[in-house]
Amino acid sequence: MGGDIVITSKNLISWKGAMKLGKFSREESKEYLKKLLPLEDLKGLDKLSEILDDYPLALSQSVAYLKANQPIGLKGYIELFKSAKTSL
């Protein structure tokens, strides 16, 4: 029974077999989000890209959350993210 574990971190820790994955450029982030959230405004997509620092995994998780919680909308998600980050 084998398997793999994926651990993500912003800290550059030396793990055996670690791979460094880069961020998207801002344009790549916006293009990625436009494909997955086509009805959202471009200014909001840019803001989401900015607050998530263009990290592909963070963008992907945000898209999944937004699709599962459609009533919240992009603006509501950004406000929720900011308030949660402040309380941490």
PDB file of C-alpha atoms in Angstrom:
ATOM      1  CA  MET A   1       0.000   0.000   0.000  1.00  0.00           C
ATOM      2  CA  GLY A   2       2.112   2.886  -1.259  1.00  0.00           C
ATOM      3  CA  GLY A   3       1.297   6.491  -1.728  1.00  0.00           C
ATOM      4  CA  ASP A   4       2.589   9.984  -1.990  1.00  0.00           C
ATOM      5  CA  ILE A   5       2.058  13.004   0.196  1.00  0.00           C
ATOM      6  CA  VAL A   6       2.105  16.565  -1.080  1.00  0.00           C
ATOM      7  CA  ILE A   7       3.158  19.220   1.418  1.00  0.00           C
ATOM      8  CA  THR A   8       3.030  22.854   0.431  1.00  0.00           C
ATOM      9  CA  SER A   9       4.883  25.657   2.165  1.00  0.00           C
ATOM     10  CA  LYS A  10       6.201  29.116   1.498  1.00  0.00           C
ATOM     11  CA  ASN A  11       9.188  28.255   3.711  1.00  0.00           C
ATOM     12  CA  LEU A  12      12.194  26.928   1.869  1.00  0.00           C
ATOM     13  CA  ILE A  13      12.759  23.827   3.958  1.00  0.00           C
ATOM     14  CA  SER A  14      15.123  21.160   2.672  1.00  0.00           C
ATOM     15  CA  TRP A  15      13.029  18.032   2.295  1.00  0.00           C
ATOM     16  CA  LYS A  16      14.238  14.989   0.428  1.00  0.00           C
ATOM     17  CA  GLY A  17      12.682  15.112  -3.021  1.00  0.00           C
ATOM     18  CA  ALA A  18      11.316  18.636  -2.579  1.00  0.00           C
ATOM     19  CA  MET A  19      10.371  20.519  -5.726  1.00  0.00           C
ATOM     20  CA  LYS A  20      10.147  24.279  -5.906  1.00  0.00           C
ATOM     21  CA  LEU A  21       7.114  25.461  -7.811  1.00  0.00           C
ATOM     22  CA  GLY A  22       6.956  29.024  -8.974  1.00  0.00           C
ATOM     23  CA  LYS A  23       4.122  31.494  -8.913  1.00  0.00           C
ATOM     24  CA  PHE A  24       2.057  32.595 -11.881  1.00  0.00           C
ATOM     25  CA  SER A  25       2.694  35.988 -13.380  1.00  0.00           C
ATOM     26  CA  ARG A  26      -0.212  38.364 -12.725  1.00  0.00           C
ATOM     27  CA  GLU A  27      -1.412  37.903 -16.300  1.00  0.00           C
ATOM     28  CA  GLU A  28      -1.273  34.103 -15.964  1.00  0.00           C
ATOM     29  CA  SER A  29      -3.287  34.351 -12.749  1.00  0.00           C
ATOM     30  CA  LYS A  30      -5.960  36.492 -14.371  1.00  0.00           C
ATOM     31  CA  GLU A  31      -6.157  34.236 -17.443  1.00  0.00           C
ATOM     32  CA  TYR A  32      -6.479  31.160 -15.227  1.00  0.00           C
ATOM     33  CA  LEU A  33      -9.241  32.783 -13.185  1.00  0.00           C
ATOM     34  CA  LYS A  34     -11.052  34.109 -16.285  1.00  0.00           C
ATOM     35  CA  LYS A  35     -11.270  30.573 -17.675  1.00  0.00           C
ATOM     36  CA  LEU A  36     -12.708  29.188 -14.450  1.00  0.00           C
ATOM     37  CA  LEU A  37     -14.780  32.185 -13.327  1.00  0.00           C
ATOM     38  CA  PRO A  38     -15.839  33.754 -16.637  1.00  0.00           C
ATOM     39  CA  LEU A  39     -18.677  35.843 -15.206  1.00  0.00           C
ATOM     40  CA  GLU A  40     -16.561  37.710 -12.671  1.00  0.00           C
ATOM     41  CA  ASP A  41     -15.262  41.232 -13.293  1.00  0.00           C
ATOM     42  CA  LEU A  42     -11.628  41.644 -14.295  1.00  0.00           C
ATOM     43  CA  LYS A  43     -10.880  44.099 -11.495  1.00  0.00           C
ATOM     44  CA  GLY A  44     -12.048  41.537  -8.929  1.00  0.00           C
ATOM     45  CA  LEU A  45      -9.965  38.793 -10.543  1.00  0.00           C
ATOM     46  CA  ASP A  46      -6.919  41.054 -10.405  1.00  0.00           C
ATOM     47  CA  LYS A  47      -7.559  41.785  -6.716  1.00  0.00           C
ATOM     48  CA  LEU A  48      -7.936  38.074  -5.928  1.00  0.00           C
ATOM     49  CA  SER A  49      -4.679  37.352  -7.767  1.00  0.00           C
ATOM     50  CA  GLU A  50      -2.970  40.073  -5.750  1.00  0.00           C
ATOM     51  CA  ILE A  51      -4.142  38.958  -2.306  1.00  0.00           C
ATOM     52  CA  LEU A  52      -3.245  35.327  -3.080  1.00  0.00           C
ATOM     53  CA  ASP A  53       0.176  36.418  -4.333  1.00  0.00           C
ATOM     54  CA  ASP A  54      -0.397  34.593  -7.648  1.00  0.00           C
ATOM     55  CA  TYR A  55       0.129  31.142  -6.090  1.00  0.00           C
ATOM     56  CA  PRO A  56      -1.527  28.546  -8.348  1.00  0.00           C
ATOM     57  CA  LEU A  57      -2.653  26.301  -5.470  1.00  0.00           C
ATOM     58  CA  ALA A  58      -4.230  29.222  -3.606  1.00  0.00           C
ATOM     59  CA  LEU A  59      -6.008  30.359  -6.777  1.00  0.00           C
ATOM     60  CA  SER A  60      -7.262  26.833  -7.422  1.00  0.00           C
ATOM     61  CA  GLN A  61      -8.569  26.458  -3.871  1.00  0.00           C
ATOM     62  CA  SER A  62     -10.319  29.825  -4.095  1.00  0.00           C
ATOM     63  CA  VAL A  63     -12.027  28.831  -7.337  1.00  0.00           C
ATOM     64  CA  ALA A  64     -13.197  25.570  -5.750  1.00  0.00           C
ATOM     65  CA  TYR A  65     -14.581  27.472  -2.747  1.00  0.00           C
ATOM     66  CA  LEU A  66     -16.342  30.022  -4.945  1.00  0.00           C
ATOM     67  CA  LYS A  67     -17.944  27.311  -7.074  1.00  0.00           C
ATOM     68  CA  ALA A  68     -19.124  25.411  -3.989  1.00  0.00           C
ATOM     69  CA  ASN A  69     -20.423  28.588  -2.316  1.00  0.00           C
ATOM     70  CA  GLN A  70     -21.805  30.552  -5.256  1.00  0.00           C
ATOM     71  CA  PRO A  71     -23.987  32.932  -3.256  1.00  0.00           C
ATOM     72  CA  ILE A  72     -20.910  34.503  -1.642  1.00  0.00           C
ATOM     73  CA  GLY A  73     -19.535  35.885  -4.919  1.00  0.00           C
ATOM     74  CA  LEU A  74     -16.042  37.147  -5.600  1.00  0.00           C
ATOM     75  CA  LYS A  75     -16.415  40.403  -3.666  1.00  0.00           C
ATOM     76  CA  GLY A  76     -17.763  38.538  -0.634  1.00  0.00           C
ATOM     77  CA  TYR A  77     -14.959  35.989  -0.860  1.00  0.00           C
ATOM     78  CA  ILE A  78     -12.301  38.703  -0.915  1.00  0.00           C
ATOM     79  CA  GLU A  79     -13.881  40.360   2.148  1.00  0.00           C
ATOM     80  CA  LEU A  80     -14.082  36.988   3.931  1.00  0.00           C
ATOM     81  CA  PHE A  81     -10.447  36.250   3.088  1.00  0.00           C
ATOM     82  CA  LYS A  82      -9.265  39.618   4.376  1.00  0.00           C
ATOM     83  CA  SER A  83     -11.215  39.311   7.639  1.00  0.00           C
ATOM     84  CA  ALA A  84      -9.998  35.736   8.221  1.00  0.00           C
ATOM     85  CA  LYS A  85      -6.411  36.756   7.520  1.00  0.00           C
ATOM     86  CA  THR A  86      -6.712  39.671   9.964  1.00  0.00           C
ATOM     87  CA  SER A  87      -8.035  37.418  12.723  1.00  0.00           C
ATOM     88  CA  LEU A  88      -5.108  35.022  12.345  1.00  0.00           C
TER      89      LEU A  88
END
